[in-house]
Coordinates of C-alpha atoms in Angstrom, one line a residue:
Chain A
M1 CA 79.0 104.4 97.3
N2 CA 78.2 104.3 101.0
I3 CA 80.1 106.7 103.0
F4 CA 80.6 106.9 106.7
I5 CA 81.9 110.0 108.1
I6 CA 83.4 110.1 111.7
G7 CA 83.7 113.7 112.9
L8 CA 81.0 115.9 111.7
G9 CA 82.6 119.4 112.0
L10 CA 83.4 121.9 109.3
I11 CA 85.3 119.3 107.2
G12 CA 82.9 116.3 107.8
G13 CA 79.8 118.5 107.2
S14 CA 81.3 119.9 104.0
L15 CA 82.3 116.5 102.8
A16 CA 78.7 115.3 103.3
K17 CA 77.3 118.2 101.4
S18 CA 79.8 118.0 98.6
L19 CA 79.9 114.1 98.1
R20 CA 76.0 114.1 98.0
S21 CA 75.8 116.9 95.5
S22 CA 78.4 115.4 93.2
G23 CA 76.6 112.1 93.2
F24 CA 79.6 110.4 94.6
A25 CA 77.7 109.2 97.6
D26 CA 74.7 107.1 97.6
E27 CA 74.3 107.1 101.3
I28 CA 76.0 109.0 104.0
I29 CA 76.1 107.9 107.6
G30 CA 77.7 110.0 110.3
F31 CA 79.0 109.8 113.8
D32 CA 80.2 112.5 116.1
R33 CA 81.0 112.4 119.9
A34 CA 79.2 115.8 120.3
A35 CA 75.5 115.2 120.3
E36 CA 74.8 118.6 118.9
N37 CA 76.9 118.1 115.9
L38 CA 75.1 114.8 115.1
S39 CA 71.6 116.1 115.6
F40 CA 72.5 119.3 113.5
C41 CA 73.5 117.0 110.6
L42 CA 70.6 114.8 110.9
E43 CA 68.0 117.7 111.2
N44 CA 69.5 119.4 108.3
K45 CA 69.9 116.2 106.2
L46 CA 73.5 116.5 105.8
I47 CA 73.6 112.7 106.6
D48 CA 71.1 110.1 106.0
G49 CA 71.5 108.4 109.3
A50 CA 73.7 108.0 112.4
A51 CA 75.6 105.0 113.6
E52 CA 78.1 104.0 116.2
V53 CA 81.8 103.8 115.0
L54 CA 82.2 100.1 114.4
E55 CA 78.6 99.5 113.2
G56 CA 78.8 102.5 110.7
A57 CA 82.2 101.5 109.5
K58 CA 81.3 97.8 108.7
A59 CA 78.3 98.9 106.7
A60 CA 80.2 101.5 104.6
D61 CA 82.3 101.3 101.5
I62 CA 84.6 104.2 102.5
I63 CA 85.2 105.4 106.1
I64 CA 86.3 109.1 106.4
L65 CA 88.1 110.1 109.6
A66 CA 87.4 113.9 109.8
T67 CA 88.2 114.3 113.5
P68 CA 91.1 116.2 115.1
V69 CA 94.3 114.4 114.5
D70 CA 94.6 112.8 118.0
G71 CA 91.2 111.2 117.2
I72 CA 92.6 109.8 114.0
L73 CA 95.5 108.1 115.8
E74 CA 93.1 106.5 118.3
L75 CA 90.5 105.4 115.6
M76 CA 92.5 104.3 112.7
P77 CA 94.0 101.1 114.2
A78 CA 90.8 100.1 115.9
L79 CA 88.9 100.4 112.6
L80 CA 91.6 98.5 110.7
D81 CA 91.5 95.7 113.2
Q82 CA 87.9 95.2 112.4
L83 CA 87.7 95.8 108.7
D84 CA 88.8 93.9 105.6
E85 CA 86.9 95.1 102.7
Q86 CA 86.8 98.8 103.3
V87 CA 89.0 101.8 102.7
V88 CA 89.7 104.2 105.6
V89 CA 91.0 107.7 104.6
D90 CA 91.8 110.4 107.0
M91 CA 91.6 114.2 106.5
G92 CA 94.2 115.2 109.1
S93 CA 96.6 118.2 109.0
T94 CA 99.6 116.2 110.2
K95 CA 100.8 113.1 108.4
K96 CA 104.0 111.6 109.8
E97 CA 102.8 110.0 113.0
I98 CA 99.7 108.9 111.2
V99 CA 101.5 107.3 108.4
E100 CA 103.9 105.5 110.8
L101 CA 101.1 104.0 112.8
A102 CA 99.3 102.8 109.7
S103 CA 102.7 101.2 108.4
K104 CA 102.8 99.1 111.6
H105 CA 99.3 97.7 111.1
P106 CA 98.9 94.5 109.1
K107 CA 96.0 96.0 107.1
G108 CA 97.8 99.5 106.8
Q109 CA 97.7 99.3 103.0
N110 CA 93.9 99.9 103.3
F111 CA 94.4 103.3 105.1
V112 CA 95.0 106.2 102.8
A113 CA 96.7 109.3 104.4
A114 CA 95.2 112.3 103.1
H115 CA 95.1 116.1 103.7
P116 CA 92.6 118.3 101.9
M117 CA 94.1 121.8 102.1
A118 CA 90.8 123.5 102.9
G119 CA 89.5 125.3 105.9
I120 CA 88.2 128.4 107.4
E121 CA 88.4 130.0 110.9
N122 CA 84.9 128.8 111.7
S123 CA 84.2 125.3 112.9
G124 CA 81.3 122.9 113.3
P125 CA 78.9 121.5 110.9
A126 CA 76.8 124.8 110.8
A127 CA 79.9 126.5 109.2
S128 CA 80.1 123.7 106.5
F129 CA 79.5 124.4 102.9
E130 CA 79.5 122.6 99.6
Q131 CA 82.2 124.5 97.8
L132 CA 84.8 124.2 100.7
F133 CA 87.0 121.9 98.6
T134 CA 86.4 123.1 95.1
D135 CA 89.7 123.8 93.2
K136 CA 91.8 123.3 96.4
V137 CA 94.8 121.0 96.8
A138 CA 94.5 117.5 98.3
I139 CA 97.6 115.8 99.4
I140 CA 98.0 112.1 99.6
C141 CA 101.1 110.9 101.5
N142 CA 103.1 107.8 100.9
P143 CA 100.8 106.3 98.3
E144 CA 103.5 103.5 97.8
K145 CA 102.2 102.1 101.0
N146 CA 98.7 101.6 99.7
A147 CA 97.2 98.7 97.9
R148 CA 95.9 99.8 94.4
M149 CA 92.2 99.7 95.0
P150 CA 91.9 101.7 98.2
L151 CA 94.2 104.3 96.7
N152 CA 92.1 104.5 93.5
L153 CA 88.8 104.9 95.4
V154 CA 90.2 107.8 97.3
K155 CA 91.5 109.3 94.2
L156 CA 88.0 109.3 92.8
L157 CA 86.6 110.7 96.0
F158 CA 89.0 113.7 95.8
K159 CA 88.1 114.0 92.0
A160 CA 84.4 114.2 93.0
L161 CA 85.3 117.1 95.3
N162 CA 87.0 118.8 92.5
M163 CA 90.3 118.8 94.2
K164 CA 93.8 118.8 92.6
L165 CA 95.8 115.9 93.9
I166 CA 99.5 116.0 95.1
Y167 CA 101.6 113.3 96.4
M168 CA 104.2 113.8 99.1
D169 CA 106.2 112.0 101.8
A170 CA 104.6 112.4 105.1
E171 CA 107.7 113.8 106.8
E172 CA 108.2 116.4 104.1
H173 CA 104.4 117.2 104.3
D174 CA 104.7 118.0 108.1
K175 CA 107.7 120.2 107.6
D176 CA 106.3 122.3 104.8
L177 CA 103.0 122.7 106.5
A178 CA 104.6 123.9 109.6
Y179 CA 105.7 126.9 107.7
L180 CA 102.8 127.3 105.4
S181 CA 99.9 126.6 107.7
H182 CA 100.5 125.8 111.3
L183 CA 102.8 128.8 112.0
S184 CA 100.3 131.2 110.4
H185 CA 97.8 130.0 112.9
I186 CA 100.1 130.6 116.0
L187 CA 100.8 134.0 114.6
S188 CA 97.1 134.9 114.5
F189 CA 96.4 133.5 118.0
S190 CA 99.4 135.5 119.3
L191 CA 98.1 138.7 117.6
A192 CA 94.8 138.4 119.3
L193 CA 96.3 138.0 122.6
T194 CA 98.7 140.9 122.1
A195 CA 95.9 143.3 121.0
Y196 CA 94.0 142.2 124.0
N197 CA 96.8 143.0 126.3
V198 CA 96.7 146.7 125.3
E199 CA 93.0 146.9 125.0
D200 CA 91.5 149.6 127.2
K201 CA 87.9 148.7 128.1
E202 CA 87.0 152.4 128.3
R203 CA 88.2 153.2 124.9
N204 CA 87.5 149.9 123.0
I205 CA 90.3 150.2 120.4
Y206 CA 89.1 147.3 118.4
N207 CA 86.9 149.8 116.8
L208 CA 90.0 151.1 115.1
A209 CA 91.1 147.7 113.7
G210 CA 91.5 148.0 109.9
G211 CA 91.6 145.6 107.1
G212 CA 95.2 144.7 107.6
F213 CA 94.6 143.7 111.1
A214 CA 91.4 141.8 110.2
S215 CA 93.2 139.5 107.8
T216 CA 96.2 138.9 110.0
V217 CA 94.1 138.0 113.0
R218 CA 91.5 136.0 111.1
L219 CA 92.8 132.6 112.1
A220 CA 92.6 133.3 115.7
G221 CA 89.0 132.1 115.5
S222 CA 90.3 128.6 114.7
S223 CA 89.3 125.7 116.9
A224 CA 91.6 124.8 119.8
A225 CA 90.3 121.2 119.7
M226 CA 91.6 120.9 116.1
W227 CA 94.9 122.8 116.5
N228 CA 96.2 121.5 119.8
P229 CA 97.0 117.9 118.5
I230 CA 98.3 119.4 115.3
F231 CA 100.9 121.5 117.0
L232 CA 102.0 118.7 119.4
Q233 CA 102.1 116.1 116.6
N234 CA 104.2 118.4 114.5
K235 CA 106.2 119.5 117.6
D236 CA 109.8 119.5 116.1
N237 CA 109.0 121.3 113.0
M238 CA 106.8 123.8 114.9
L239 CA 109.7 124.6 117.2
E240 CA 112.1 125.1 114.4
A241 CA 109.6 127.4 112.4
L242 CA 108.9 129.5 115.5
D243 CA 112.6 129.9 116.2
L244 CA 113.2 131.0 112.7
Y245 CA 110.2 133.3 112.8
I246 CA 111.2 134.9 116.1
S247 CA 114.7 135.5 114.7
N248 CA 113.2 137.3 111.5
L249 CA 110.9 139.4 113.9
S250 CA 113.9 140.2 116.0
L251 CA 115.8 141.6 113.1
F252 CA 112.9 144.1 112.5
K253 CA 112.9 144.9 116.2
E254 CA 116.8 145.4 116.2
H255 CA 116.7 147.7 113.0
I256 CA 113.8 149.7 114.7
Q257 CA 115.7 150.0 117.9
N258 CA 118.9 151.1 116.0
E259 CA 116.7 153.3 113.7
D260 CA 118.4 151.6 110.8
K261 CA 116.6 152.6 107.9
E262 CA 118.6 150.9 105.3
G263 CA 118.4 147.6 107.2
L264 CA 114.6 147.9 107.5
N265 CA 114.3 148.6 103.8
Q266 CA 116.4 145.6 102.8
L267 CA 114.2 143.4 104.9
M268 CA 111.0 144.8 103.5
E269 CA 112.1 144.7 100.0
K270 CA 113.3 141.1 100.2
S271 CA 109.8 140.2 101.8
N272 CA 108.2 142.2 98.9
T273 CA 110.0 139.9 96.4
I274 CA 109.1 136.8 98.2
Y275 CA 105.5 138.0 98.5
K276 CA 105.3 138.4 94.8
I277 CA 106.6 134.9 94.1
I278 CA 104.2 133.4 96.7
N279 CA 101.3 135.5 95.3
Q280 CA 101.8 133.9 91.8
S281 CA 101.1 130.5 93.6
L282 CA 98.2 131.6 95.6
Chain B
M1 CA 86.8 173.2 95.5
N2 CA 90.5 173.2 94.1
I3 CA 92.5 170.3 95.4
F4 CA 96.3 169.9 95.3
I5 CA 97.4 166.3 96.0
I6 CA 101.0 165.8 96.9
G7 CA 102.0 162.1 96.6
L8 CA 100.1 160.2 93.9
G9 CA 100.4 156.6 95.2
L10 CA 97.5 154.3 96.2
I11 CA 96.0 156.9 98.5
G12 CA 96.6 160.0 96.4
G13 CA 95.3 158.3 93.3
S14 CA 92.2 157.0 95.2
L15 CA 91.6 160.4 96.7
A16 CA 91.6 162.0 93.1
K17 CA 89.1 159.4 92.0
S18 CA 86.8 159.6 94.8
L19 CA 86.8 163.4 95.3
R20 CA 86.1 163.8 91.7
S21 CA 83.3 161.4 91.4
S22 CA 81.6 162.7 94.5
G23 CA 81.7 166.2 93.1
F24 CA 83.7 167.6 96.0
A25 CA 86.6 168.6 93.7
D26 CA 86.2 171.0 90.9
E27 CA 89.8 170.9 89.9
I28 CA 92.5 168.4 91.0
I29 CA 96.2 169.2 90.5
G30 CA 98.8 166.7 91.5
F31 CA 102.6 166.4 92.3
D32 CA 104.8 163.4 92.8
R33 CA 108.5 163.1 92.9
A34 CA 108.3 159.8 90.8
A35 CA 107.8 160.9 87.1
E36 CA 105.9 157.7 86.4
N37 CA 103.3 158.3 89.0
L38 CA 102.7 161.8 87.7
S39 CA 102.5 160.8 84.1
F40 CA 100.2 157.7 85.0
C41 CA 97.8 160.1 86.8
L42 CA 97.9 162.7 83.9
E43 CA 97.4 160.1 81.2
N44 CA 94.5 158.4 83.0
K45 CA 92.9 161.7 83.9
L46 CA 93.0 161.2 87.6
I47 CA 94.3 164.7 87.9
D48 CA 93.6 167.8 85.7
G49 CA 97.2 169.1 85.8
A50 CA 100.6 168.9 87.5
A51 CA 102.3 171.6 89.3
E52 CA 105.5 172.1 91.5
V53 CA 104.9 171.9 95.2
L54 CA 104.7 175.7 96.0
E55 CA 102.9 176.8 92.9
G56 CA 100.4 174.1 93.1
A57 CA 99.7 174.8 96.9
K58 CA 99.3 178.5 96.3
A59 CA 96.6 178.0 93.7
A60 CA 94.6 175.3 95.7
D61 CA 92.0 175.6 98.3
I62 CA 93.0 172.4 100.0
I63 CA 96.4 170.8 100.0
I64 CA 96.6 167.1 100.7
L65 CA 99.7 165.5 101.9
A66 CA 99.6 161.8 100.8
T67 CA 103.3 161.0 100.7
P68 CA 105.0 158.6 103.2
V69 CA 105.3 160.1 106.7
D70 CA 108.8 161.3 106.4
G71 CA 107.7 163.4 103.5
I72 CA 104.8 165.0 105.6
L73 CA 107.4 166.2 108.3
E74 CA 109.5 167.7 105.5
L75 CA 106.7 169.4 103.5
M76 CA 104.1 170.6 106.1
P77 CA 106.3 173.3 107.7
A78 CA 107.6 174.5 104.3
L79 CA 104.0 174.9 103.1
L80 CA 102.7 176.5 106.2
D81 CA 105.5 179.1 105.8
Q82 CA 104.2 180.1 102.5
L83 CA 100.4 179.8 102.9
D84 CA 97.7 182.0 104.7
E85 CA 94.4 181.1 103.0
Q86 CA 94.7 177.4 102.5
V87 CA 94.0 174.2 104.6
V88 CA 96.8 171.6 104.7
V89 CA 95.7 168.0 105.6
D90 CA 97.9 165.0 105.8
M91 CA 97.0 161.3 105.4
G92 CA 99.8 159.8 107.4
S93 CA 99.6 156.6 109.5
T94 CA 101.6 158.1 112.4
K95 CA 100.5 161.4 114.1
K96 CA 102.5 162.3 117.2
E97 CA 105.7 163.8 115.5
I98 CA 103.5 165.4 112.9
V99 CA 101.2 167.1 115.5
E100 CA 104.1 168.1 117.6
L101 CA 105.7 169.9 114.5
A102 CA 102.5 171.6 113.6
S103 CA 102.1 172.9 117.1
K104 CA 105.3 174.7 116.9
H105 CA 104.3 176.4 113.7
P106 CA 102.7 179.8 114.0
K107 CA 100.2 178.8 111.3
G108 CA 99.8 175.3 112.7
Q109 CA 96.1 175.8 113.2
N110 CA 95.6 175.6 109.4
F111 CA 97.1 172.1 109.5
V112 CA 94.8 169.2 110.1
A113 CA 96.3 165.9 111.2
A114 CA 94.3 163.1 109.7
H115 CA 94.5 159.3 109.1
P116 CA 92.2 157.6 106.8
M117 CA 92.3 154.1 107.8
A118 CA 92.2 152.6 104.5
G119 CA 94.9 150.7 102.4
I120 CA 95.8 147.5 100.7
E121 CA 99.0 145.7 100.1
N122 CA 99.4 147.1 96.5
S123 CA 100.9 150.4 96.1
G124 CA 101.0 153.2 93.3
P125 CA 98.3 155.1 91.5
A126 CA 97.7 152.0 89.2
A127 CA 96.4 150.2 92.3
S128 CA 94.1 153.1 93.2
F129 CA 90.3 152.9 93.3
E130 CA 87.4 155.1 94.0
Q131 CA 85.7 153.0 96.7
L132 CA 89.0 152.6 98.8
F133 CA 87.7 155.0 101.5
T134 CA 84.0 154.2 101.5
D135 CA 82.6 153.3 104.9
K136 CA 86.1 153.2 106.5
V137 CA 87.2 155.1 109.7
A138 CA 89.0 158.4 109.3
I139 CA 90.7 159.7 112.4
I140 CA 91.5 163.4 113.1
C141 CA 93.9 164.0 115.7
N142 CA 93.8 166.9 118.2
P143 CA 91.2 168.9 116.5
E144 CA 91.4 171.4 119.5
K145 CA 94.7 172.7 117.9
N146 CA 92.8 173.8 114.7
A147 CA 91.0 176.9 113.7
R148 CA 87.3 176.2 113.0
M149 CA 87.3 176.8 109.2
P150 CA 90.2 174.5 108.3
L151 CA 88.7 171.8 110.4
N152 CA 85.2 172.1 108.9
L153 CA 86.7 172.0 105.4
V154 CA 88.5 168.8 106.2
K155 CA 85.3 167.3 107.8
L156 CA 83.4 167.9 104.7
L157 CA 86.2 166.4 102.6
F158 CA 86.0 163.2 104.7
K159 CA 82.2 163.3 104.5
A160 CA 82.5 163.4 100.6
L161 CA 84.7 160.2 100.9
N162 CA 81.9 158.6 102.8
M163 CA 84.1 158.0 105.8
K164 CA 83.2 157.7 109.5
L165 CA 85.0 160.4 111.6
I166 CA 86.7 159.7 114.9
Y167 CA 88.7 162.1 117.0
M168 CA 91.8 161.1 119.0
D169 CA 94.9 162.4 120.8
A170 CA 97.9 161.9 118.6
E171 CA 99.9 160.0 121.2
E172 CA 97.0 157.7 121.9
H173 CA 96.5 157.1 118.1
D174 CA 100.1 156.1 117.6
K175 CA 100.1 153.6 120.5
D176 CA 96.7 152.0 119.3
L177 CA 97.8 151.8 115.7
A178 CA 101.2 150.2 116.6
Y179 CA 99.0 147.1 118.0
L180 CA 96.1 147.3 115.4
S181 CA 98.1 148.1 112.1
H182 CA 101.8 148.5 112.3
L183 CA 102.5 145.2 114.1
S184 CA 100.4 143.3 111.6
H185 CA 102.6 144.5 108.9
I186 CA 105.9 143.4 110.6
L187 CA 104.3 140.0 111.3
S188 CA 103.4 139.5 107.6
F189 CA 106.9 140.7 106.4
S190 CA 108.5 138.2 108.9
L191 CA 106.2 135.3 107.7
A192 CA 107.3 135.8 104.1
L193 CA 111.0 135.8 105.2
T194 CA 110.5 132.7 107.2
A195 CA 108.7 130.8 104.5
Y196 CA 111.5 131.9 102.1
N197 CA 114.1 130.5 104.5
V198 CA 112.7 127.0 104.3
E199 CA 111.7 127.2 100.5
D200 CA 113.4 124.5 98.6
K201 CA 113.9 125.6 94.9
E202 CA 113.5 122.0 93.6
R203 CA 110.2 121.4 95.4
N204 CA 108.6 124.9 95.3
I205 CA 106.6 124.5 98.4
Y206 CA 104.8 127.7 97.9
N207 CA 102.4 125.6 95.6
L208 CA 101.2 124.2 98.9
A209 CA 100.2 127.6 100.6
G210 CA 96.6 127.6 101.5
G211 CA 94.2 130.2 102.4
G212 CA 95.3 130.6 106.0
F213 CA 98.9 131.4 104.9
A214 CA 97.5 133.7 102.1
S215 CA 95.6 136.0 104.4
T216 CA 98.4 136.1 107.1
V217 CA 101.1 136.9 104.5
R218 CA 99.1 139.4 102.5
L219 CA 100.6 142.5 104.0
A220 CA 104.1 141.4 103.1
G221 CA 103.3 143.1 99.7
S222 CA 103.3 146.5 101.4
S223 CA 105.5 149.3 100.3
A224 CA 108.9 149.6 102.1
A225 CA 108.9 153.3 101.3
M226 CA 105.7 153.8 103.1
W227 CA 106.3 151.6 106.1
N228 CA 110.0 152.4 107.0
P229 CA 109.2 155.9 108.3
I230 CA 106.0 154.7 110.2
F231 CA 108.0 152.1 112.1
L232 CA 110.7 154.6 112.9
Q233 CA 108.3 157.5 113.8
N234 CA 106.4 155.1 116.0
K235 CA 109.5 153.5 117.4
D236 CA 108.8 153.3 121.1
N237 CA 105.3 151.8 120.7
M238 CA 106.6 149.4 118.1
L239 CA 109.2 148.0 120.4
E240 CA 106.7 147.7 123.1
A241 CA 104.3 145.9 120.8
L242 CA 107.0 143.7 119.5
D243 CA 108.1 142.7 122.9
L244 CA 104.6 141.8 124.0
Y245 CA 104.0 139.9 120.8
I246 CA 107.2 137.9 121.2
S247 CA 106.4 137.1 124.7
N248 CA 103.0 135.7 123.6
L249 CA 104.7 133.7 120.9
S250 CA 107.1 132.3 123.3
L251 CA 104.3 131.1 125.5
F252 CA 103.0 129.1 122.6
K253 CA 106.6 127.8 122.0
E254 CA 107.1 126.9 125.6
H255 CA 103.8 124.9 125.7
I256 CA 104.6 123.1 122.6
Q257 CA 108.2 122.3 123.9
N258 CA 106.6 120.9 127.1
E259 CA 103.8 119.2 125.3
D260 CA 101.5 121.1 127.6
K261 CA 98.1 120.5 126.1
E262 CA 96.2 122.3 128.8
G263 CA 98.3 125.3 128.6
L264 CA 97.9 125.5 124.7
N265 CA 94.1 124.9 125.1
Q266 CA 93.9 128.0 127.4
L267 CA 95.9 130.2 125.2
M268 CA 93.8 129.3 122.1
E269 CA 90.5 129.5 124.0
K270 CA 91.4 132.9 125.3
S271 CA 92.4 133.9 121.7
N272 CA 89.2 132.6 120.3
T273 CA 87.2 134.8 122.9
I274 CA 89.1 137.8 121.9
Y275 CA 88.7 137.1 118.2
K276 CA 85.0 136.9 118.7
I277 CA 85.0 140.4 120.4
I278 CA 87.3 141.9 117.6
N279 CA 85.2 140.3 114.9
Q280 CA 82.1 142.1 116.1
S281 CA 84.0 145.4 115.6
L282 CA 85.4 144.5 112.2

């Protein structure tokens, strides 16, 4: 299978490594707007060659869009315009706008809207690794909009990555992900900013940061280029999630303000119960 | 050295394991209000025996208060009243009220205010493990208030736990910890509550929770009995930290609302920079 990967960051680089080692890919060609990503992948033999977008897409069997989600909205219709015999699949973290755009395209049935739920706080091809996707969940949105063959090819691709497939409606996907992924990133970014506000250069309080802070602040290392268009494409759900979150946080604040021990206990014990349920799924 | 541990939870249990294996403790006696914690520690030989508070304290060389911080405020003066030849050291996560109380006691110089910065989201002696403290930071507050010998004994105790010692003023400690530990816990508790608010029992969205959510929600498993008195004893700093945090979160919300791409980028890039600095310390 000849694979063309557009966007050679953490996801694109890890796809190249994993699809090659699994034997799914016979040839991997890549493209990235950033010259350093492209040359890293060529020098480290993650890809067999480089090509411009249209040229690479025409020569490939499967075209993978592994760019930030604003790039997917831009590239997907341009590619579908030019391609007839190829599958285009995206790896984006938002799905509603992307599925809507594909629905309007006459060749939209050849575009599979996917979201491999795998990522770390580090970005770029140097952070990529072969096992990034192993045993993680891959979501395919609105498979009923696809022709049978493109869908089957993408299913086999995720199987080669050792991922568990789930099917969802794009709108539902974006709502759930607002709470289960996008919100967590904003919380971490905000925690880093807040800790910075109180940092005293003389004392360097970061030296005191323990394991609890470390895990909560981890996502603050995430790429702005990736997350900016996610937050904006998922605007309505993000605003709803942030409002709900701020109201929960304000309950804590109110109970602390009033020294309401019982109220605090109830909030924390409810949270403990939820954590136990969540933890069984994690 | 004969050690008496009051409070046999995660910290007390881990202290017992570590002080025994390091050879620092010749005998370890324990007390816990919860009968199941006491019997667990006896059955699993974490402690050599059990004793009531006063009886155990009188027979020991070092008394360790490893209870929630409200218990420390209650027990410390009662113990100092009765003891002359022993060191009392606490393991509490807040220090200002505790140091103030000890300062007022005529034998306060025999009480060392300490905070080993080690913990996990699980609680109770069954979650304890020998390496919990290894290579972590232990803070001693206001050592100038101590007599030389009690301070030296506690230094040796932390050395036996393989911890790095730091000295701080109690007020400074509570302020820094509000931002670097206590706030993270409230953020995680609130995230669990928020995810629960949107959970649909039919769909069970928790199955979608990925690694980013998992690390951010981890502390929501933390013990309410431990954290309640920490939040209340550190009330003023917590309220300040929460206000600052909510204002940072609101900046994200405002930029998303206004679809202000540039504003979002600036916030995230600043957060990335801070994360890199923090990450060097972690």
